[in-house]
Amino acid sequence: MKKLAVILTILCILLVAIYFLIFKPEKYVEKDLYDTILERGVIKVGINTDSKPFGFFDKNWEIKGYDADLARYIAQYLLKSPNAVEFYPVTPANRMLKVSTGEVDIVIATMTITPQRREVIDFSVPYDAAGQALLVRSSSKIKSIADLDKQNVGVVFGTTAEKNMLNLAPEANIIGFRNYRTAYQALKNGKIDALTSDDTILSRFVYEDKSVKLLPKRYTKEPYGIALKKGASTRRLKENIDFAIKDMQRKNVILRIRRKWLNGAY
Ligand code: GLU
């Protein structure tokens, strides 16, 4: 009797294994994301919405900016229409999760390519680059990162700046914010003495408000990439996006987007 049970169990396992080998049930083979996007006819793009001039709501509540323009060009390459895009707001703290769970197909959000992030998600080739900088009040005595000991320094949760500060200024009091708007308010009302992030992102505050200044030194290199889910299902999508970025770079399209948005006139 016992023998029979053992034989039956082995037989069952064998049958299941053969079933998986021959039929490869759909849900165990992840579908190619590029095919899904082509079938759907629209690409879901995660984008920052409080990060002028990269991703923000204009007065008609439409998402505009450098990253939005880039998304429309990518849609033109992949789907032959700049309007084949659906934008989904993301934050620096949740965008890795949103792209790896498939809630969005890609993230275009001033996202720095780093080796740590590469362990979890994939990136396109870089399309631009920034450097970490310090924004302070115009009257501030802070001149560089060396003056930050015991000072309150604001970072946005989930950014590279948040991580880098542990090495760059270990004696500073780091205060995290959910977004740039609240971090900036804190700088204005004295709750923090400096705000640190990419120069490209912080510059906008200087254009809008002369009571703050951006210090000249840059502390890191932040190459921006389009984020994708890691794995075989996004390989073709990545190849096509990389091709699009390189082609746009060759044709100076990215340069034009950069000039349009990073000159302070928006
Ligand atoms: N480039 C920085 C990062 O990837 C800042 C991005 C952001 O604030 O969206 O963390």
mmCIF file of C-alpha atoms and ligand atoms in Angstrom:
data_model
loop_
_atom_site.group_PDB
_atom_site.id
_atom_site.type_symbol
_atom_site.label_atom_id
_atom_site.label_comp_id
_atom_site.label_asym_id
_atom_site.label_seq_id
_atom_site.Cartn_x
_atom_site.Cartn_y
_atom_site.Cartn_z
ATOM 1 C CA MET A 1 0.000 0.000 0.000
ATOM 2 C CA LYS A 2 2.776 2.360 1.045
ATOM 3 C CA LYS A 3 4.684 1.480 -2.118
ATOM 4 C CA LEU A 4 1.665 2.309 -4.237
ATOM 5 C CA ALA A 5 1.334 5.726 -2.604
ATOM 6 C CA VAL A 6 5.010 6.491 -3.357
ATOM 7 C CA ILE A 7 4.655 5.387 -6.970
ATOM 8 C CA LEU A 8 1.491 7.465 -7.382
ATOM 9 C CA THR A 9 3.173 10.562 -5.918
ATOM 10 C CA ILE A 10 6.184 10.199 -8.241
ATOM 11 C CA LEU A 11 3.829 9.712 -11.180
ATOM 12 C CA CYS A 12 1.913 12.875 -10.274
ATOM 13 C CA ILE A 13 5.119 14.942 -10.033
ATOM 14 C CA LEU A 14 6.269 13.580 -13.387
ATOM 15 C CA LEU A 15 2.945 14.405 -15.036
ATOM 16 C CA VAL A 16 2.986 17.981 -13.716
ATOM 17 C CA ALA A 17 6.603 18.436 -14.875
ATOM 18 C CA ILE A 18 5.766 17.136 -18.356
ATOM 19 C CA TYR A 19 2.716 19.421 -18.512
ATOM 20 C CA PHE A 20 4.850 22.478 -17.708
ATOM 21 C CA LEU A 21 7.579 21.427 -20.140
ATOM 22 C CA ILE A 22 5.238 20.837 -23.065
ATOM 23 C CA PHE A 23 2.513 23.436 -22.596
ATOM 24 C CA LYS A 24 4.410 26.231 -20.803
ATOM 25 C CA PRO A 25 1.258 27.703 -19.251
ATOM 26 C CA GLU A 26 0.861 31.385 -20.161
ATOM 27 C CA LYS A 27 1.166 32.847 -16.673
ATOM 28 C CA TYR A 28 4.565 31.275 -16.075
ATOM 29 C CA VAL A 29 6.081 32.749 -19.219
ATOM 30 C CA GLU A 30 6.048 36.484 -18.815
ATOM 31 C CA LYS A 31 4.686 38.171 -21.904
ATOM 32 C CA ASP A 32 6.953 40.457 -23.874
ATOM 33 C CA LEU A 33 6.158 43.987 -22.661
ATOM 34 C CA TYR A 34 6.777 45.546 -26.059
ATOM 35 C CA ASP A 35 4.093 43.279 -27.556
ATOM 36 C CA THR A 36 1.701 44.210 -24.747
ATOM 37 C CA ILE A 37 2.290 47.919 -25.420
ATOM 38 C CA LEU A 38 1.774 47.477 -29.174
ATOM 39 C CA GLU A 39 -1.471 45.574 -28.578
ATOM 40 C CA ARG A 40 -2.672 48.138 -26.057
ATOM 41 C CA GLY A 41 -1.715 51.009 -28.387
ATOM 42 C CA VAL A 42 -0.498 53.172 -25.526
ATOM 43 C CA ILE A 43 2.515 53.265 -23.232
ATOM 44 C CA LYS A 44 2.074 53.819 -19.476
ATOM 45 C CA VAL A 45 4.704 56.250 -18.279
ATOM 46 C CA GLY A 46 5.468 57.037 -14.643
ATOM 47 C CA ILE A 47 6.454 60.686 -14.260
ATOM 48 C CA ASN A 48 7.148 63.194 -11.454
ATOM 49 C CA THR A 49 4.424 65.807 -11.102
ATOM 50 C CA ASP A 50 6.039 68.264 -8.685
ATOM 51 C CA SER A 51 9.363 68.573 -10.436
ATOM 52 C CA LYS A 52 9.320 71.586 -12.709
ATOM 53 C CA PRO A 53 10.617 71.784 -15.459
ATOM 54 C CA PHE A 54 10.764 67.958 -15.846
ATOM 55 C CA GLY A 55 7.274 66.839 -14.873
ATOM 56 C CA PHE A 56 4.534 69.134 -13.541
ATOM 57 C CA PHE A 57 0.859 70.057 -13.938
ATOM 58 C CA ASP A 58 0.350 73.213 -16.017
ATOM 59 C CA LYS A 59 -2.560 75.576 -15.396
ATOM 60 C CA ASN A 60 -4.896 73.316 -17.394
ATOM 61 C CA TRP A 61 -3.920 70.346 -15.210
ATOM 62 C CA GLU A 62 -1.986 68.738 -18.016
ATOM 63 C CA ILE A 63 1.351 67.105 -17.325
ATOM 64 C CA LYS A 64 4.111 69.039 -19.055
ATOM 65 C CA GLY A 65 7.900 69.298 -18.999
ATOM 66 C CA TYR A 66 11.123 67.834 -20.282
ATOM 67 C CA ASP A 67 10.294 64.257 -19.244
ATOM 68 C CA ALA A 68 6.760 64.590 -20.657
ATOM 69 C CA ASP A 69 8.160 65.740 -24.019
ATOM 70 C CA LEU A 70 10.631 62.879 -23.989
ATOM 71 C CA ALA A 71 7.781 60.420 -23.290
ATOM 72 C CA ARG A 72 5.871 61.753 -26.303
ATOM 73 C CA TYR A 73 8.896 61.279 -28.564
ATOM 74 C CA ILE A 74 9.339 57.742 -27.241
ATOM 75 C CA ALA A 75 5.648 57.078 -28.004
ATOM 76 C CA GLN A 76 6.215 58.417 -31.520
ATOM 77 C CA TYR A 77 9.072 55.940 -32.017
ATOM 78 C CA LEU A 78 7.276 52.964 -30.484
ATOM 79 C CA LEU A 79 3.663 53.571 -31.460
ATOM 80 C CA LYS A 80 3.883 56.171 -34.230
ATOM 81 C CA SER A 81 1.930 58.756 -32.240
ATOM 82 C CA PRO A 82 3.104 61.338 -29.675
ATOM 83 C CA ASN A 83 -0.295 61.024 -28.002
ATOM 84 C CA ALA A 84 -0.083 57.298 -27.345
ATOM 85 C CA VAL A 85 1.008 57.988 -23.748
ATOM 86 C CA GLU A 86 -0.772 57.671 -20.425
ATOM 87 C CA PHE A 87 0.961 59.484 -17.579
ATOM 88 C CA TYR A 88 0.960 58.085 -14.048
ATOM 89 C CA PRO A 89 2.268 60.266 -11.210
ATOM 90 C CA VAL A 90 5.188 58.705 -9.342
ATOM 91 C CA THR A 91 7.476 59.929 -6.576
ATOM 92 C CA PRO A 92 11.182 59.254 -6.066
ATOM 93 C CA ALA A 93 10.171 56.917 -3.217
ATOM 94 C CA ASN A 94 7.658 54.742 -5.109
ATOM 95 C CA ARG A 95 8.798 54.711 -8.742
ATOM 96 C CA MET A 96 11.014 51.601 -8.494
ATOM 97 C CA LEU A 97 8.096 49.617 -7.095
ATOM 98 C CA LYS A 98 5.656 50.938 -9.708
ATOM 99 C CA VAL A 99 7.884 49.881 -12.589
ATOM 100 C CA SER A 100 8.831 46.504 -11.139
ATOM 101 C CA THR A 101 5.215 45.537 -10.376
ATOM 102 C CA GLY A 102 4.146 46.538 -13.897
ATOM 103 C CA GLU A 103 1.815 49.322 -12.761
ATOM 104 C CA VAL A 104 3.682 51.455 -15.312
ATOM 105 C CA ASP A 105 5.667 50.249 -18.345
ATOM 106 C CA ILE A 106 8.500 52.721 -17.910
ATOM 107 C CA VAL A 107 9.487 55.598 -15.627
ATOM 108 C CA ILE A 108 10.808 58.860 -17.049
ATOM 109 C CA ALA A 109 11.487 60.985 -13.989
ATOM 110 C CA THR A 110 14.980 62.502 -13.749
ATOM 111 C CA MET A 111 16.033 59.114 -12.486
ATOM 112 C CA THR A 112 19.730 58.529 -11.936
ATOM 113 C CA ILE A 113 21.245 55.267 -13.157
ATOM 114 C CA THR A 114 23.066 53.747 -10.180
ATOM 115 C CA PRO A 115 24.590 50.283 -9.604
ATOM 116 C CA GLN A 116 22.300 49.734 -6.560
ATOM 117 C CA ARG A 117 19.154 50.543 -8.547
ATOM 118 C CA ARG A 118 20.420 48.352 -11.382
ATOM 119 C CA GLU A 119 20.208 45.380 -9.044
ATOM 120 C CA VAL A 120 16.436 45.827 -8.903
ATOM 121 C CA ILE A 121 15.419 47.467 -12.200
ATOM 122 C CA ASP A 122 16.817 48.096 -15.676
ATOM 123 C CA PHE A 123 17.717 51.376 -17.340
ATOM 124 C CA SER A 124 17.934 52.697 -20.876
ATOM 125 C CA VAL A 125 21.127 54.328 -22.081
ATOM 126 C CA PRO A 126 21.512 57.772 -20.439
ATOM 127 C CA TYR A 127 19.577 60.622 -22.057
ATOM 128 C CA ASP A 128 20.907 63.487 -19.918
ATOM 129 C CA ALA A 129 22.890 64.139 -16.755
ATOM 130 C CA ALA A 130 22.885 66.335 -13.690
ATOM 131 C CA GLY A 131 24.986 66.852 -10.569
ATOM 132 C CA GLN A 132 24.054 67.060 -6.910
ATOM 133 C CA ALA A 133 23.997 70.662 -5.666
ATOM 134 C CA LEU A 134 22.967 72.723 -2.636
ATOM 135 C CA LEU A 135 20.189 75.288 -2.538
ATOM 136 C CA VAL A 136 20.350 77.789 0.338
ATOM 137 C CA ARG A 137 18.718 81.095 1.285
ATOM 138 C CA SER A 138 20.458 84.058 -0.412
ATOM 139 C CA SER A 139 21.473 85.415 2.998
ATOM 140 C CA SER A 140 22.993 82.071 4.074
ATOM 141 C CA LYS A 141 26.610 81.742 5.212
ATOM 142 C CA ILE A 142 26.787 78.176 3.895
ATOM 143 C CA LYS A 143 29.271 78.075 1.031
ATOM 144 C CA SER A 144 29.749 74.367 0.470
ATOM 145 C CA ILE A 145 29.041 70.934 1.865
ATOM 146 C CA ALA A 146 31.850 71.452 4.401
ATOM 147 C CA ASP A 147 29.649 74.005 6.207
ATOM 148 C CA LEU A 148 26.769 71.603 6.814
ATOM 149 C CA ASP A 149 27.866 70.120 10.164
ATOM 150 C CA LYS A 150 24.957 70.332 12.654
ATOM 151 C CA GLN A 151 22.860 72.122 10.014
ATOM 152 C CA ASN A 152 19.418 70.931 8.967
ATOM 153 C CA VAL A 153 19.565 69.682 5.404
ATOM 154 C CA GLY A 154 16.477 68.739 3.425
ATOM 155 C CA VAL A 155 16.305 65.834 0.980
ATOM 156 C CA VAL A 156 13.403 64.273 -0.873
ATOM 157 C CA PHE A 157 12.779 60.666 0.207
ATOM 158 C CA GLY A 158 14.049 58.087 -2.280
ATOM 159 C CA THR A 159 16.494 60.346 -4.129
ATOM 160 C CA THR A 160 20.163 59.694 -4.679
ATOM 161 C CA ALA A 161 20.830 62.892 -2.703
ATOM 162 C CA GLU A 162 19.224 61.318 0.373
ATOM 163 C CA LYS A 163 21.617 58.381 0.118
ATOM 164 C CA ASN A 164 24.701 60.403 -0.835
ATOM 165 C CA MET A 165 24.400 62.731 2.145
ATOM 166 C CA LEU A 166 25.390 59.952 4.530
ATOM 167 C CA ASN A 167 28.865 60.034 2.947
ATOM 168 C CA LEU A 168 29.038 63.649 1.816
ATOM 169 C CA ALA A 169 28.015 65.270 5.114
ATOM 170 C CA PRO A 170 27.751 62.659 7.875
ATOM 171 C CA GLU A 171 27.458 65.350 10.589
ATOM 172 C CA ALA A 172 24.482 67.126 9.032
ATOM 173 C CA ASN A 173 20.941 66.627 10.340
ATOM 174 C CA ILE A 174 19.126 65.125 7.382
ATOM 175 C CA ILE A 175 15.408 65.864 7.155
ATOM 176 C CA GLY A 176 13.328 63.972 4.591
ATOM 177 C CA PHE A 177 10.372 65.377 2.619
ATOM 178 C CA ARG A 178 7.811 63.739 0.401
ATOM 179 C CA ASN A 179 8.190 66.238 -2.410
ATOM 180 C CA TYR A 180 10.083 69.323 -3.570
ATOM 181 C CA ARG A 181 7.252 71.741 -2.774
ATOM 182 C CA THR A 182 7.235 70.955 0.954
ATOM 183 C CA ALA A 183 11.043 70.783 1.106
ATOM 184 C CA TYR A 184 11.264 74.206 -0.514
ATOM 185 C CA GLN A 185 8.704 75.668 1.922
ATOM 186 C CA ALA A 186 10.837 74.352 4.771
ATOM 187 C CA LEU A 187 13.893 76.118 3.342
ATOM 188 C CA LYS A 188 11.972 79.363 2.978
ATOM 189 C CA ASN A 189 10.620 79.329 6.514
ATOM 190 C CA GLY A 190 13.929 78.345 8.122
ATOM 191 C CA LYS A 191 13.052 74.798 9.161
ATOM 192 C CA ILE A 192 16.004 73.617 7.070
ATOM 193 C CA ASP A 193 19.227 75.464 6.188
ATOM 194 C CA ALA A 194 19.861 73.828 2.820
ATOM 195 C CA LEU A 195 18.055 71.647 0.311
ATOM 196 C CA THR A 196 20.055 69.177 -1.737
ATOM 197 C CA SER A 197 19.220 67.406 -4.997
ATOM 198 C CA ASP A 198 20.075 67.576 -8.705
ATOM 199 C CA ASP A 199 21.119 71.025 -9.985
ATOM 200 C CA THR A 200 18.669 70.651 -12.871
ATOM 201 C CA ILE A 201 15.772 70.254 -10.420
ATOM 202 C CA LEU A 202 16.855 72.943 -7.926
ATOM 203 C CA SER A 203 17.582 75.610 -10.587
ATOM 204 C CA ARG A 204 13.909 76.239 -11.063
ATOM 205 C CA PHE A 205 13.579 77.707 -7.560
ATOM 206 C CA VAL A 206 16.301 80.253 -8.331
ATOM 207 C CA TYR A 207 14.532 81.299 -11.539
ATOM 208 C CA GLU A 208 11.303 81.808 -9.639
ATOM 209 C CA ASP A 209 12.605 83.338 -6.432
ATOM 210 C CA LYS A 210 15.697 85.474 -5.801
ATOM 211 C CA SER A 211 15.621 84.856 -2.045
ATOM 212 C CA VAL A 212 17.365 81.516 -2.649
ATOM 213 C CA LYS A 213 20.627 80.657 -4.429
ATOM 214 C CA LEU A 214 22.258 77.564 -5.877
ATOM 215 C CA LEU A 215 25.851 77.042 -4.711
ATOM 216 C CA PRO A 216 28.347 76.493 -7.567
ATOM 217 C CA LYS A 217 29.870 73.166 -6.568
ATOM 218 C CA ARG A 218 28.529 69.793 -7.821
ATOM 219 C CA TYR A 219 29.139 66.723 -5.685
ATOM 220 C CA THR A 220 28.089 63.831 -7.916
ATOM 221 C CA LYS A 221 27.379 62.831 -11.496
ATOM 222 C CA GLU A 222 23.753 61.844 -12.073
ATOM 223 C CA PRO A 223 23.206 60.223 -15.476
ATOM 224 C CA TYR A 224 19.457 60.082 -16.207
ATOM 225 C CA GLY A 225 17.939 56.884 -17.596
ATOM 226 C CA ILE A 226 14.478 55.616 -18.432
ATOM 227 C CA ALA A 227 13.624 52.868 -15.935
ATOM 228 C CA LEU A 228 12.176 49.498 -16.938
ATOM 229 C CA LYS A 229 11.291 46.314 -15.142
ATOM 230 C CA LYS A 230 14.253 43.956 -14.940
ATOM 231 C CA GLY A 231 14.207 40.735 -16.950
ATOM 232 C CA ALA A 232 13.630 39.137 -20.319
ATOM 233 C CA SER A 233 10.134 40.595 -20.774
ATOM 234 C CA THR A 234 11.489 44.131 -21.249
ATOM 235 C CA ARG A 235 14.526 43.289 -23.395
ATOM 236 C CA ARG A 236 12.922 44.277 -26.717
ATOM 237 C CA LEU A 237 11.356 47.360 -25.202
ATOM 238 C CA LYS A 238 14.743 48.451 -23.865
ATOM 239 C CA GLU A 239 16.399 47.884 -27.262
ATOM 240 C CA ASN A 240 13.768 50.042 -28.950
ATOM 241 C CA ILE A 241 13.987 52.782 -26.326
ATOM 242 C CA ASP A 242 17.792 52.801 -26.531
ATOM 243 C CA PHE A 243 17.552 53.119 -30.301
ATOM 244 C CA ALA A 244 15.090 56.025 -29.930
ATOM 245 C CA ILE A 245 17.321 57.855 -27.425
ATOM 246 C CA LYS A 246 20.454 57.448 -29.565
ATOM 247 C CA ASP A 247 18.569 58.589 -32.656
ATOM 248 C CA MET A 248 17.207 61.632 -30.793
ATOM 249 C CA GLN A 249 20.699 62.452 -29.587
ATOM 250 C CA ARG A 250 22.060 62.180 -33.131
ATOM 251 C CA LYS A 251 19.332 64.447 -34.469
ATOM 252 C CA ASN A 252 19.722 66.944 -31.603
ATOM 253 C CA VAL A 253 16.132 66.368 -30.486
ATOM 254 C CA ILE A 254 17.175 65.923 -26.854
ATOM 255 C CA LEU A 255 19.266 69.088 -27.073
ATOM 256 C CA ARG A 256 16.183 70.979 -28.258
ATOM 257 C CA ILE A 257 14.030 69.566 -25.447
ATOM 258 C CA ARG A 258 16.773 70.552 -22.990
ATOM 259 C CA ARG A 259 16.962 74.105 -24.361
ATOM 260 C CA LYS A 260 13.197 74.440 -24.308
ATOM 261 C CA TRP A 261 12.868 73.488 -20.640
ATOM 262 C CA LEU A 262 16.151 74.214 -18.876
ATOM 263 C CA ASN A 263 16.484 77.903 -19.659
ATOM 264 C CA GLY A 264 14.120 79.118 -16.967
ATOM 265 C CA ALA A 265 11.407 80.316 -19.353
ATOM 266 C CA TYR A 266 8.387 78.102 -18.904
HETATM 267 N N1 GLU B 1 18.196 62.152 -9.932
HETATM 268 C C1 GLU B 1 17.825 61.978 -8.553
HETATM 269 C C2 GLU B 1 17.468 60.535 -8.296
HETATM 270 O O1 GLU B 1 17.354 59.750 -9.200
HETATM 271 C C3 GLU B 1 16.667 62.876 -8.150
HETATM 272 C C4 GLU B 1 15.432 62.537 -8.880
HETATM 273 C C5 GLU B 1 14.131 63.127 -8.447
HETATM 274 O O2 GLU B 1 14.055 63.882 -7.503
HETATM 275 O O3 GLU B 1 13.154 62.758 -9.104
HETATM 276 O O4 GLU B 1 17.287 60.154 -7.183
#
